[in-house]
Each structure stands twice: as structure tokens, then as C-alpha cells.
PDB file of C-alpha atoms in Angstrom:
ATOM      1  CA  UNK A   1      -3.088  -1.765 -21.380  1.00  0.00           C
ATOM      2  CA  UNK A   2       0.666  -1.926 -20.387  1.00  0.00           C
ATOM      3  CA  UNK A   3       1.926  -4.737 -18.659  1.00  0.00           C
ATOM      4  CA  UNK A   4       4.555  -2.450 -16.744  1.00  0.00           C
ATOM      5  CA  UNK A   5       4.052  -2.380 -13.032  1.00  0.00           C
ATOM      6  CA  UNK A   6       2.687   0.921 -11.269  1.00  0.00           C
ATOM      7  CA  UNK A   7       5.787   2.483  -9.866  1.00  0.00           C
ATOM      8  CA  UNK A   8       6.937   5.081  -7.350  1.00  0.00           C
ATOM      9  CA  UNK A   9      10.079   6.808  -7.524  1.00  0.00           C
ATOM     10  CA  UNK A  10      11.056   8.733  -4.369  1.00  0.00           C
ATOM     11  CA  UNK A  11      14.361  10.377  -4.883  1.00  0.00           C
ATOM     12  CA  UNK A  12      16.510  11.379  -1.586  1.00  0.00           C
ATOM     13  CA  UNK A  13      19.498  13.092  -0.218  1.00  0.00           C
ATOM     14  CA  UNK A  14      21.222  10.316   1.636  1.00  0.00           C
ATOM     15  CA  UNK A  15      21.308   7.017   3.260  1.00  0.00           C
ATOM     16  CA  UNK A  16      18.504   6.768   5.844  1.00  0.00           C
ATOM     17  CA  UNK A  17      16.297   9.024   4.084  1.00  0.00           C
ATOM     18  CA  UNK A  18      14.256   7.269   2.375  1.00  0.00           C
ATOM     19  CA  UNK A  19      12.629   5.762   5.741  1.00  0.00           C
ATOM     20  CA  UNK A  20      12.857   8.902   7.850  1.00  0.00           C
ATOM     21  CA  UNK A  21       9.888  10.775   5.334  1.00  0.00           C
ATOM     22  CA  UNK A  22       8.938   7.623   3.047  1.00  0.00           C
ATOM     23  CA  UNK A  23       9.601   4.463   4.543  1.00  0.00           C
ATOM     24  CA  UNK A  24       5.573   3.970   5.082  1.00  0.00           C
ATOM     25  CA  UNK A  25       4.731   4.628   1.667  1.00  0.00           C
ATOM     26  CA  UNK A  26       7.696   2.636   0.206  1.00  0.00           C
ATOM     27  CA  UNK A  27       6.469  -0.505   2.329  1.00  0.00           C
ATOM     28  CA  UNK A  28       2.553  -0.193   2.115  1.00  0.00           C
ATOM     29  CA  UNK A  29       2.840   0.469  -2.082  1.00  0.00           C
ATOM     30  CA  UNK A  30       5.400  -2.759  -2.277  1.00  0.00           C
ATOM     31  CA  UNK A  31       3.194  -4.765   0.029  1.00  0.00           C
ATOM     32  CA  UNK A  32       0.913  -4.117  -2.677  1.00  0.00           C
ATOM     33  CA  UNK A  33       2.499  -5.130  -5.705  1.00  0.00           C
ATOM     34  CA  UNK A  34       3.481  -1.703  -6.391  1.00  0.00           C
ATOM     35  CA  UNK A  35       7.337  -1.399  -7.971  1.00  0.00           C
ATOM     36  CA  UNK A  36       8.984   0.967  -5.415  1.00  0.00           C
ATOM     37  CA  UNK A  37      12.781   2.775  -6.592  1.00  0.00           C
ATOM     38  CA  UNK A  38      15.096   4.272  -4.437  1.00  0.00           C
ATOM     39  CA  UNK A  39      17.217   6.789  -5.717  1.00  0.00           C
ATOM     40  CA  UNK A  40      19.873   7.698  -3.318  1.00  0.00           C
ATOM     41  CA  UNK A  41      21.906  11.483  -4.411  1.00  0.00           C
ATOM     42  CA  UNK A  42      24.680  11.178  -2.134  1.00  0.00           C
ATOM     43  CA  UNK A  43      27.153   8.706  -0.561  1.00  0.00           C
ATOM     44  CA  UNK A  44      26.260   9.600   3.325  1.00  0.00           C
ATOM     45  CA  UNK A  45      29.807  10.057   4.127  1.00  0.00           C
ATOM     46  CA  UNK A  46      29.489  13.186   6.282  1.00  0.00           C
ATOM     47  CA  UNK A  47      27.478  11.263   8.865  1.00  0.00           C
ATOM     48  CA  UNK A  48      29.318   9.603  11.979  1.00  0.00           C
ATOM     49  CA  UNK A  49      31.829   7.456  11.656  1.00  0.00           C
ATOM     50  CA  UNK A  50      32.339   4.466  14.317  1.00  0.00           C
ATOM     51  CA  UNK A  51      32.212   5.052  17.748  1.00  0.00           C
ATOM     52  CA  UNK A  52      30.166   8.280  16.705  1.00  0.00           C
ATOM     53  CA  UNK A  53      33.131  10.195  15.801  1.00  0.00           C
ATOM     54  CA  UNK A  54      31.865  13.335  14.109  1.00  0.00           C
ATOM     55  CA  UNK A  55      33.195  14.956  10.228  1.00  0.00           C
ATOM     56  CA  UNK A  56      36.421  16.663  10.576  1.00  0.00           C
ATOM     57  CA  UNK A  57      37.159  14.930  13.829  1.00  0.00           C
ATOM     58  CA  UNK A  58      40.461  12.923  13.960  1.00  0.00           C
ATOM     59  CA  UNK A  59      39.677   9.520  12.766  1.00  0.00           C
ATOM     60  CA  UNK A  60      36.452  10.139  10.710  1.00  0.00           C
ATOM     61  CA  UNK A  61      37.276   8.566   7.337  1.00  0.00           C
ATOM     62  CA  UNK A  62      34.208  10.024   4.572  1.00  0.00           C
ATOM     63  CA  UNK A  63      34.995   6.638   2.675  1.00  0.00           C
ATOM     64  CA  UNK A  64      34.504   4.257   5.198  1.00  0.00           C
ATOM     65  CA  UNK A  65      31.542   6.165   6.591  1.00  0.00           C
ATOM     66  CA  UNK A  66      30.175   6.215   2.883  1.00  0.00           C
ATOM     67  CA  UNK A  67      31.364   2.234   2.548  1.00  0.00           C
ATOM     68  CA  UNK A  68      29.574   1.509   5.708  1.00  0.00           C
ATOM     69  CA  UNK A  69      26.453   3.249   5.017  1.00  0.00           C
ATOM     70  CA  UNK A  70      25.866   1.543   1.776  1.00  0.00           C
ATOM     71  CA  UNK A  71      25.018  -1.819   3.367  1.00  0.00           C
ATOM     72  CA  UNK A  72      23.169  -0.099   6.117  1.00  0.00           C
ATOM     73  CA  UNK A  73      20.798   1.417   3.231  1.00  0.00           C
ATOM     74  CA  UNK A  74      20.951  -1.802   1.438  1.00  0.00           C
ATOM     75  CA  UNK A  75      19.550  -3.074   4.367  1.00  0.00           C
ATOM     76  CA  UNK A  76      16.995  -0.338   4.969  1.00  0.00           C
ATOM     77  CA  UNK A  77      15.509  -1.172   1.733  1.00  0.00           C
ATOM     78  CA  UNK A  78      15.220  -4.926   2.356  1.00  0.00           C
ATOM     79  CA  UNK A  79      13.441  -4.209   5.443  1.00  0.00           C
ATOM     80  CA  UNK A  80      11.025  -2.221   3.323  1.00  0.00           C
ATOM     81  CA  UNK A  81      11.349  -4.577   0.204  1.00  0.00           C
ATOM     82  CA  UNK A  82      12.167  -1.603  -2.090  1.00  0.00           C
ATOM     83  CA  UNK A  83      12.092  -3.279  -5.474  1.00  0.00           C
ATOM     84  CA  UNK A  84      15.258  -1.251  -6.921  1.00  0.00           C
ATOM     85  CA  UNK A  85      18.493   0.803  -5.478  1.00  0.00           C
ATOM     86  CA  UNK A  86      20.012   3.061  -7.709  1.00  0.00           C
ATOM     87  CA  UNK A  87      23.262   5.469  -6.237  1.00  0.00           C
ATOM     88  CA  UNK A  88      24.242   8.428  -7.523  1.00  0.00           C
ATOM     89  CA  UNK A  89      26.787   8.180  -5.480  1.00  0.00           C
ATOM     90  CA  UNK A  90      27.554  12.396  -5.212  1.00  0.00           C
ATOM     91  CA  UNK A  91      29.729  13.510  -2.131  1.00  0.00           C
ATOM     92  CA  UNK A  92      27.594  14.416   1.061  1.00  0.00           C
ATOM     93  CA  UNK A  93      28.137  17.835   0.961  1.00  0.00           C
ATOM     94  CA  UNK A  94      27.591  18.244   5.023  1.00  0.00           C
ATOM     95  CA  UNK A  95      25.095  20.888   6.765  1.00  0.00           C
ATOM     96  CA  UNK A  96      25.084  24.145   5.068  1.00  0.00           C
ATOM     97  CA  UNK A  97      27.814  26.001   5.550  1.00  0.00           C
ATOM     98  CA  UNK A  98      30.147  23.410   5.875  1.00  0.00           C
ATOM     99  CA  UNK A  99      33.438  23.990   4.150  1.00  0.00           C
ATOM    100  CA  UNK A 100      32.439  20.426   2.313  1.00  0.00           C
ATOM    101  CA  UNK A 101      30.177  22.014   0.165  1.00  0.00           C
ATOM    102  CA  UNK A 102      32.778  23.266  -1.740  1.00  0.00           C
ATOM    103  CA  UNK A 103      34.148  19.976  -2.217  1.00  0.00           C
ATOM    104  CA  UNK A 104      34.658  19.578  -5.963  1.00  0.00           C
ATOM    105  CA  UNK A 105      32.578  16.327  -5.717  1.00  0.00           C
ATOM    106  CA  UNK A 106      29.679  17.290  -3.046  1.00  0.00           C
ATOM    107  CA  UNK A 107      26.445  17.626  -4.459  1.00  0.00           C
ATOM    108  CA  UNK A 108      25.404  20.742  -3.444  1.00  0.00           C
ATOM    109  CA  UNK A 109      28.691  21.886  -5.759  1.00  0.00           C
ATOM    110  CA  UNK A 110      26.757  19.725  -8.503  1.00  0.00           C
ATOM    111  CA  UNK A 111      25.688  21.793 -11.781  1.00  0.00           C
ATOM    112  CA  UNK A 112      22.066  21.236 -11.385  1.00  0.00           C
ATOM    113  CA  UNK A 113      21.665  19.988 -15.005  1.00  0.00           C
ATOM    114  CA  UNK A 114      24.408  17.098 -14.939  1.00  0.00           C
ATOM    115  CA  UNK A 115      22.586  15.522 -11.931  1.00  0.00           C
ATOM    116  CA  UNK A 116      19.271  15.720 -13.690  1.00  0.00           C
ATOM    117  CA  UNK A 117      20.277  14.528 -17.042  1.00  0.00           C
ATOM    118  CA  UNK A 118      21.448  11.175 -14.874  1.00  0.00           C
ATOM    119  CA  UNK A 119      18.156  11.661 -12.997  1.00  0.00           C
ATOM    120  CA  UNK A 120      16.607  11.817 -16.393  1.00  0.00           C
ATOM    121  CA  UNK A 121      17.773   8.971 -17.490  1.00  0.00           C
ATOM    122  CA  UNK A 122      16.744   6.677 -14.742  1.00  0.00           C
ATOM    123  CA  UNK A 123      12.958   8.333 -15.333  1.00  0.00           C
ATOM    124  CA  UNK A 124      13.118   7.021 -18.523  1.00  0.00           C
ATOM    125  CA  UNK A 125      14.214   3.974 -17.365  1.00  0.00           C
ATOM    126  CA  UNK A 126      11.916   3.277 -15.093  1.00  0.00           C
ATOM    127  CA  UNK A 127       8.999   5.277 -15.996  1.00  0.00           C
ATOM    128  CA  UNK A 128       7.326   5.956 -12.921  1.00  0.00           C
ATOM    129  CA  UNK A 129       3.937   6.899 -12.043  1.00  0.00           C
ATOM    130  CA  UNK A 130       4.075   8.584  -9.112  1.00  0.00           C
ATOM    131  CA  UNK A 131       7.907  10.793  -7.834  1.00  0.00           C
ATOM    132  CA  UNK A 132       8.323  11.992  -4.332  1.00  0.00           C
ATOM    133  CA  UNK A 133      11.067  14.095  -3.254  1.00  0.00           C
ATOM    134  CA  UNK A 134      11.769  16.803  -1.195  1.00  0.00           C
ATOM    135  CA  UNK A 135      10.298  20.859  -1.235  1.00  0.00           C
ATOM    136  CA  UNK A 136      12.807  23.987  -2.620  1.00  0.00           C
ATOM    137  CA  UNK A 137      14.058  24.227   0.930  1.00  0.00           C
ATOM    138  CA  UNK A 138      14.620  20.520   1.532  1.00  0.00           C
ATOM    139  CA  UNK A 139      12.014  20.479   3.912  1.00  0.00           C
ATOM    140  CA  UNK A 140      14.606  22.018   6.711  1.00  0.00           C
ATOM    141  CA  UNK A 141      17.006  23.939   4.616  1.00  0.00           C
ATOM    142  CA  UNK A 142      20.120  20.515   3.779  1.00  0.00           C
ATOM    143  CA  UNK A 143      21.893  21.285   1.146  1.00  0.00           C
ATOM    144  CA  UNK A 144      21.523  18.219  -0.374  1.00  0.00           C
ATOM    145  CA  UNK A 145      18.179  17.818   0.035  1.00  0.00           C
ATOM    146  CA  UNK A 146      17.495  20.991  -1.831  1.00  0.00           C
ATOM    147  CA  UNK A 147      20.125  19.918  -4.926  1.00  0.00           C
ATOM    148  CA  UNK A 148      17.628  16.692  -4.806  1.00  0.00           C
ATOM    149  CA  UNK A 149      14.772  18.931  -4.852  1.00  0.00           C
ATOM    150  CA  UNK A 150      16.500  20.661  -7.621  1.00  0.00           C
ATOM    151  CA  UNK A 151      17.690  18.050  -9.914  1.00  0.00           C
ATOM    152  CA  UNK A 152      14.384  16.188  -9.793  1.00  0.00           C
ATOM    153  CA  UNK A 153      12.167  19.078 -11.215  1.00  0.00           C
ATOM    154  CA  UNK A 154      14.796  19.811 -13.390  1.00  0.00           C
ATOM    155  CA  UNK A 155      14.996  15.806 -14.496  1.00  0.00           C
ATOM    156  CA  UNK A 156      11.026  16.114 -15.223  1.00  0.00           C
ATOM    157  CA  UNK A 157      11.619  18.565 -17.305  1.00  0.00           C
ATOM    158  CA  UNK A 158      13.845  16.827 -18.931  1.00  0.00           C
ATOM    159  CA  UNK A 159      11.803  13.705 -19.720  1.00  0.00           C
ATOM    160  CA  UNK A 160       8.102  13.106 -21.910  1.00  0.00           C
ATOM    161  CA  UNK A 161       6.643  11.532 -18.386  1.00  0.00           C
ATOM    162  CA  UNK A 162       3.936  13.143 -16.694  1.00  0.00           C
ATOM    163  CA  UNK A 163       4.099  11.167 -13.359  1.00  0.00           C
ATOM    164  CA  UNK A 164       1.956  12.399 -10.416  1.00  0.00           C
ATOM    165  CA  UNK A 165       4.609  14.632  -8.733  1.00  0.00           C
ATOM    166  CA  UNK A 166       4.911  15.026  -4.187  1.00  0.00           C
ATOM    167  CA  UNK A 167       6.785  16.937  -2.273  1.00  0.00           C
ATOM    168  CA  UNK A 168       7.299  14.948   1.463  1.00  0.00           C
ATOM    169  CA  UNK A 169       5.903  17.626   4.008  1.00  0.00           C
ATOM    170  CA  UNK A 170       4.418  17.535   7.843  1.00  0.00           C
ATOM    171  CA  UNK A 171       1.009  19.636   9.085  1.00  0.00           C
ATOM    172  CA  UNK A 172       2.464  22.307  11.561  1.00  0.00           C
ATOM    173  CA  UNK A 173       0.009  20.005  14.027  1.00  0.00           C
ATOM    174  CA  UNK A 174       1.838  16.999  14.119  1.00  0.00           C
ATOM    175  CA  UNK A 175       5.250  19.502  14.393  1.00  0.00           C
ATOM    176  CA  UNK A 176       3.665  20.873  17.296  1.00  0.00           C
ATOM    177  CA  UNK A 177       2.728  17.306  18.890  1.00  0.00           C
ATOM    178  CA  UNK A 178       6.436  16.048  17.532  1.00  0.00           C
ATOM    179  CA  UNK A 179       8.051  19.192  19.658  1.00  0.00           C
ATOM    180  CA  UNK A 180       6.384  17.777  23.084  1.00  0.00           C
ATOM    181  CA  UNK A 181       7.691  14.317  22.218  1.00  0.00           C
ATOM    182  CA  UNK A 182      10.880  15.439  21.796  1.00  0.00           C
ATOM    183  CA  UNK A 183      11.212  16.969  25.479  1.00  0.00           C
ATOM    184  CA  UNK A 184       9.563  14.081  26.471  1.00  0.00           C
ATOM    185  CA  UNK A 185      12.173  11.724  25.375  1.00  0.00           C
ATOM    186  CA  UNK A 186      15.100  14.615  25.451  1.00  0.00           C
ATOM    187  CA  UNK A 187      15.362  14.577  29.051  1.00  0.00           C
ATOM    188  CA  UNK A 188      16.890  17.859  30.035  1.00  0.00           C
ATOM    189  CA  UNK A 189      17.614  18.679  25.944  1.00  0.00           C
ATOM    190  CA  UNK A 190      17.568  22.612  26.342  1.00  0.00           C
ATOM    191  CA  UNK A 191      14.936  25.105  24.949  1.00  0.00           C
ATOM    192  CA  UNK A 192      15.699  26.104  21.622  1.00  0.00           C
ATOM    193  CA  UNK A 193      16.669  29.924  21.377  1.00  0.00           C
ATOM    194  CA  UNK A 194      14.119  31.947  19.325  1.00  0.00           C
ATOM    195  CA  UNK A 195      15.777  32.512  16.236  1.00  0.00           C
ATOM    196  CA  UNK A 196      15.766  28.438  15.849  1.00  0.00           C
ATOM    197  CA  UNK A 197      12.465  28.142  17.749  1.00  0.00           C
ATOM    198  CA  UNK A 198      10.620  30.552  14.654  1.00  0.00           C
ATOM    199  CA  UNK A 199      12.848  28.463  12.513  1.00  0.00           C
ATOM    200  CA  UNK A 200      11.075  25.219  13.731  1.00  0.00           C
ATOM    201  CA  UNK A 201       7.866  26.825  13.472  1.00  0.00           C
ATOM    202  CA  UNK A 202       8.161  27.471   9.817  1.00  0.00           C
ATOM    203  CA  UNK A 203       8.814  23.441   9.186  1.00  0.00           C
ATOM    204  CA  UNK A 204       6.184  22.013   7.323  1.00  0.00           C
ATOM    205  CA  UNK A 205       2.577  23.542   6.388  1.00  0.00           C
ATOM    206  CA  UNK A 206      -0.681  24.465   8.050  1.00  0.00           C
ATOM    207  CA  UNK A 207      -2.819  21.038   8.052  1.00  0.00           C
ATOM    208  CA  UNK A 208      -5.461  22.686   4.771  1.00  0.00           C
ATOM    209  CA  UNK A 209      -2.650  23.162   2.830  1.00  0.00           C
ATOM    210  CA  UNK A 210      -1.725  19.301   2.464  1.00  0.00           C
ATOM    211  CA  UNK A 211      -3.468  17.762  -0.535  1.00  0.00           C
ATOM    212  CA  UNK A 212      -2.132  14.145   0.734  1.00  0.00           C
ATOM    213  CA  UNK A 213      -2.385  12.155   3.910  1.00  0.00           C
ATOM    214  CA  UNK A 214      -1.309   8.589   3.263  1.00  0.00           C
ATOM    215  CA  UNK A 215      -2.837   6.088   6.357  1.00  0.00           C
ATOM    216  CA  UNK A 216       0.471   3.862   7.054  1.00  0.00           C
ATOM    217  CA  UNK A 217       0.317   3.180  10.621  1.00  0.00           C
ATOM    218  CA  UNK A 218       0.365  -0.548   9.943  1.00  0.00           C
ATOM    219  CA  UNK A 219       4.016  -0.282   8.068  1.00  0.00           C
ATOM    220  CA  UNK A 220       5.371   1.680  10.824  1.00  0.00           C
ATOM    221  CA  UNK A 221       7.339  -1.105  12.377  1.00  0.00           C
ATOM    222  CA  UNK A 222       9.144  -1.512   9.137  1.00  0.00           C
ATOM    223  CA  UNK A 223       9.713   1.871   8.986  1.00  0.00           C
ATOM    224  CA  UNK A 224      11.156   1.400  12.785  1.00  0.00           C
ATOM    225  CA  UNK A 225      13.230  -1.146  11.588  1.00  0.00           C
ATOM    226  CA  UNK A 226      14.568   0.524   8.943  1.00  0.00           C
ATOM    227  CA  UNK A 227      15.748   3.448  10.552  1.00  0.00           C
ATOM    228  CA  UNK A 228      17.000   1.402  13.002  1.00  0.00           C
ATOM    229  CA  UNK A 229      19.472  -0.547   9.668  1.00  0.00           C
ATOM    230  CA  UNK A 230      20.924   2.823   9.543  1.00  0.00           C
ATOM    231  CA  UNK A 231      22.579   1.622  13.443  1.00  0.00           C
ATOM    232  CA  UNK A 232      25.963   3.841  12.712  1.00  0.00           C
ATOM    233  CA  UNK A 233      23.800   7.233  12.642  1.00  0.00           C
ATOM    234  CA  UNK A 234      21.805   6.146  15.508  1.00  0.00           C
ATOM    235  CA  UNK A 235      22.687   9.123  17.611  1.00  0.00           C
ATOM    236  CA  UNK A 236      21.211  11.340  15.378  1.00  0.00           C
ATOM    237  CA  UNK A 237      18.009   9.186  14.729  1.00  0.00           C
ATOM    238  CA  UNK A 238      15.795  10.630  17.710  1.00  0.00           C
ATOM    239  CA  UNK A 239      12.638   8.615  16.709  1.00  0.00           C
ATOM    240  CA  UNK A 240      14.808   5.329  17.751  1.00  0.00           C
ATOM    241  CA  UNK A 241      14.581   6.509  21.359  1.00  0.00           C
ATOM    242  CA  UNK A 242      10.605   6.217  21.337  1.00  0.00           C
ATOM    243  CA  UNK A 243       9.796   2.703  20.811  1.00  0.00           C
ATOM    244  CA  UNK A 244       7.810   1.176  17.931  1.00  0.00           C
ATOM    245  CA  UNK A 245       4.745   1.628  19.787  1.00  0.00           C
ATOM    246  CA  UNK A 246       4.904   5.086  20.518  1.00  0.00           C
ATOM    247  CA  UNK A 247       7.270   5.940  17.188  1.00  0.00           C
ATOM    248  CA  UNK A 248       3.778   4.232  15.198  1.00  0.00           C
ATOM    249  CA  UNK A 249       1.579   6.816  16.539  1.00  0.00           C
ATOM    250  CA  UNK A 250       3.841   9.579  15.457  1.00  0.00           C
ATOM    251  CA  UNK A 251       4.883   8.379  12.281  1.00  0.00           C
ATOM    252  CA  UNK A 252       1.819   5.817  11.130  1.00  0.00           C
ATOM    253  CA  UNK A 253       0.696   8.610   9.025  1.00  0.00           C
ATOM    254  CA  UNK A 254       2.873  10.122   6.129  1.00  0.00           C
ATOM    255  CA  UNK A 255       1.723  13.724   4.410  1.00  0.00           C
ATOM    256  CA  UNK A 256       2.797  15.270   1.268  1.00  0.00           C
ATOM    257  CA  UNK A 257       1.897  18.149  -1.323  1.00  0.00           C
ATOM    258  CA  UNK A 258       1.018  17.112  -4.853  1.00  0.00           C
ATOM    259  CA  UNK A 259       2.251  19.605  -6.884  1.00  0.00           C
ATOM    260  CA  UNK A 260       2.032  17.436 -10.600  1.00  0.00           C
ATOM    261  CA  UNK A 261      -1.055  15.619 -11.274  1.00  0.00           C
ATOM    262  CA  UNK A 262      -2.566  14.602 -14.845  1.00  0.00           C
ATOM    263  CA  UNK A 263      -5.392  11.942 -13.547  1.00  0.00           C
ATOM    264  CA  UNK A 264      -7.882  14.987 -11.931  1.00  0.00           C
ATOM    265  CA  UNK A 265      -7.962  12.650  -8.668  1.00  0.00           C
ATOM    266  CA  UNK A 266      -9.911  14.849  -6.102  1.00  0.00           C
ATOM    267  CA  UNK A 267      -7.638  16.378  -3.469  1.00  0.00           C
ATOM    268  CA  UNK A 268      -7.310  15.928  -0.768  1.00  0.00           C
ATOM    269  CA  UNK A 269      -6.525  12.371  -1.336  1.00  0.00           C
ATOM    270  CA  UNK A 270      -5.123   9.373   0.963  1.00  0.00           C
ATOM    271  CA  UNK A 271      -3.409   7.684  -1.790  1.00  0.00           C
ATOM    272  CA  UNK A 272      -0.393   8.425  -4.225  1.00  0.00           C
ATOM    273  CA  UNK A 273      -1.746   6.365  -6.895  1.00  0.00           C
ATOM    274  CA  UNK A 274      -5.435   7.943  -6.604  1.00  0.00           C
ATOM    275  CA  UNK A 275      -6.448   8.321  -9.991  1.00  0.00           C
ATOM    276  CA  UNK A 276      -4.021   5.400 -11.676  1.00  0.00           C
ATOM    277  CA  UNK A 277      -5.620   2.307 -10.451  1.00  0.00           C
TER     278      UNK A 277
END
């Protein structure tokens, strides 16, 4: 038997990621001795700057935003005692369509295979047993959540490790229940026109297509808090507005899709590590 720890590598797009989709998961496997790596694509610099001042608004500065952000993740992961950081440090490359996609530095302008042989080489670094990212569209179509998508199948392929593989989903249920709270807490937030109303509906996956429900209700106020590091982005953090109380019974429960699995564990499963331990 090995004496390296089980780990979990979940690799996202930008600062405040990692607790938005994962930040149960990364503090209910660390509570448990489990070694839990960040991997962090992109520098966050297309997010708001002080005062809220949006990208491409006079006095938005991507390197202070990016500068700024950093601590706010580093203090994200203390809040969820993430084991290890590591930065890839790409440009945020913006929503799609943004003209700083084309940035010669944004990750979404990335070669796919230079951002997985650094991927790669943090696998084989680390060796972990279990890798969560994001699905081919990014779960709601980010650019840089589908390069991370991208780079991290292509990293596997890259490596020997056969690591128990997720891709960080919702049941079309909980989207349903999530849409109420939203008006709830949106106060007169208008209706969404159709076109982004069928887009909505096709975010996440019918609840008997999810081979993974992970029970993390009781980590839900670190995953509060955590979001809640990420204080410069708060505008855009609509699960802040809720409460811990009623954020925990929204969010105490964390789904994904295994889509690599060498252990035979028997789906569906409430456990990433089913089958190792």
C-alpha cells in the first residue's frame, strides 16, 4: 500500500469557482483527511474592479482586478482548507464574444495542448484519485470554462493516471427550484425572454441521468463563506443575497456525472471516492 494521501483535483476557470460548484466537496473530503488541489486556469481579471466598475469601463484595471482576486481566492481556499493552490495564471478571456478572447494571452486563445501539457504535469505531480471539472459546454457555455473542460481531458490523456473522472452538473429539478429562488430574492429582476428562458432550461441534466449526488449540507456554511472571500465580485454572486440558512438548503447537496471510473463502484453513488477507500 502507498503511503500517498487520497486526493481530489478539481480544476476551474477562475477565482471563485471552485466554491460556486465544489466548495462542499473540497471542504467535506479535507475535513476528512482527504488532500484537496485547486487548480485555478485563469487570473479573474475580467471580473469587477472596485466600486463594481465593469471590463472596458474607464478605470477597470485587468491587473489589479487579477492582483486583487488572488488573495480573495487565497482566502476562499483557507476557508475551505484546500490543501494546495496551483495558478495557471492564463488571461480571463471575458464572456463569449468578448473582444478579450482574442487577447493573445486569454485562455480561450490558448492552444489546447500547451495548457494540458502544464495540466499534465501537475497530474503527475500530484497524482490524484479523483478530477472534477467542468462539461464540453462549461456547464453554461464560458469560454473559459470550456478551455478548462478542454485542457483537462486533453491533460488525462496525456498522463498514465486513471483517476475517477466528474464533470460538476445540476438535476434540471433543483434548476427549476433555483429559478423560483431567484425571483424570490430578485425583487422585480425581469422575466427572461424565451430564447434565454430555453437556454436556462437546457442547464444541467434530467435528475436519472446524474450518476453522483454528494450529501454536503453540513459544509455549506464554508461554502457561504467562501463565496463570500470572493467580496469584490459580490454583485455577481446571487447566492450571497440568500443567507446561509436558506443558501444551505439550495446548495447542501453537490451533483456531478462520472464519466472515468476504473474501481466498478455502483452508480449512482454519494461519494467521489466510492470504490478507493
Amino acid at each position: 500500500m502507498s503511503d500517498r494521501p487520497l486526493t481530489l483535483m478539481a480544476v476551474h476557470a477562475h477565482p471563485d469557482d471552485e466554491a460556486t460548484g465544489t466548495g462542499g466537496v473540497l471542504a467535506r473530503y479535507a475535513a476528512e483527511g482527504i488532500r484537496t488541489v485547486l487548480v485555478t486556469c485563469t487570473d479573474g481579471g475580467c471580473g469587477d474592479g472596485p466600486g463594481g466598475v465593469k471590463p472596458g469601463d474607464p478605470g477597470h484595471d485587468p491587473a489589479a482586478v487579477a492582483a486583487m482576486r488572488r488573495q480573495e481566492l487565497e482566502a476562499s481556499c483557507e476557508v475551505l482548507k484546500i490543501s494546495d493552490l496551483e495558478m495557471l495564471d492564463y488571461a480571463d478571456s471575458g464572456m463569449m464574444g468578448w473582444p478579450s478572447n482574442d487577447a493573445p494571452t486569454a485562455f480561450w486563445h490558448t492552444p489546447v495542448a500547451e495548457g494540458a501539457a502544464r495540466l499534465a504535469e501537475l497530474m503527475r505531480h500530484y497524482q490524484p484519485d479523483v478530477v472534477v471539472t467542468y462539461d464540453e459546454n462549461g456547464f453554461y457555455g464560458h469560454p473559459d470554462h470550456i478551455q478548462a473542460h478542454r485542457i483537462t481531458m486533453a491533460a488525462l490523456e496525456m498522463t498514465t493516471l486513471t483517476p475517477k473522472v466528474y464533470w460538476t452538473t445540476m438535476p434540471r429539478s433543483a434548476m427549476q427550484r433555483f429559478g423560483e429562488i431567484m425571483r424570490e430574492f430578485g425583487g422585480d429582476m425581469p422575466e427572461p425572454d424565451p430564447a434565454e428562458a430555453a437556454a436556462l432550461a437546457e442547464i444541467g441534466l434530467p435528475d436519472d441521468e446524474i450518476t453522483t449526488w454528494v450529501d454536503t449540507l453540513a459544509f455549506s456554511g464554508q461554502k457561504f463563506d467562501a463565496l463570500a472571500a470572493h467580496a469584490s465580485q459580490g454583485e455577481n454572486i446571487f447566492f450571497l443575497k440568500m443567507g446561509k440558512e436558506r443558501f444551505g438548503e439550495l446548495m447542501g447537496l453537490e451533483t456531478f456525472v462520472r464519466v472515468q471510473d476504473t474501481t466498478g463502484a455502483a452508480l449512482p453513488e454519494n461519494d467521489l471516492f466510492a470504490g478507493l477507500r
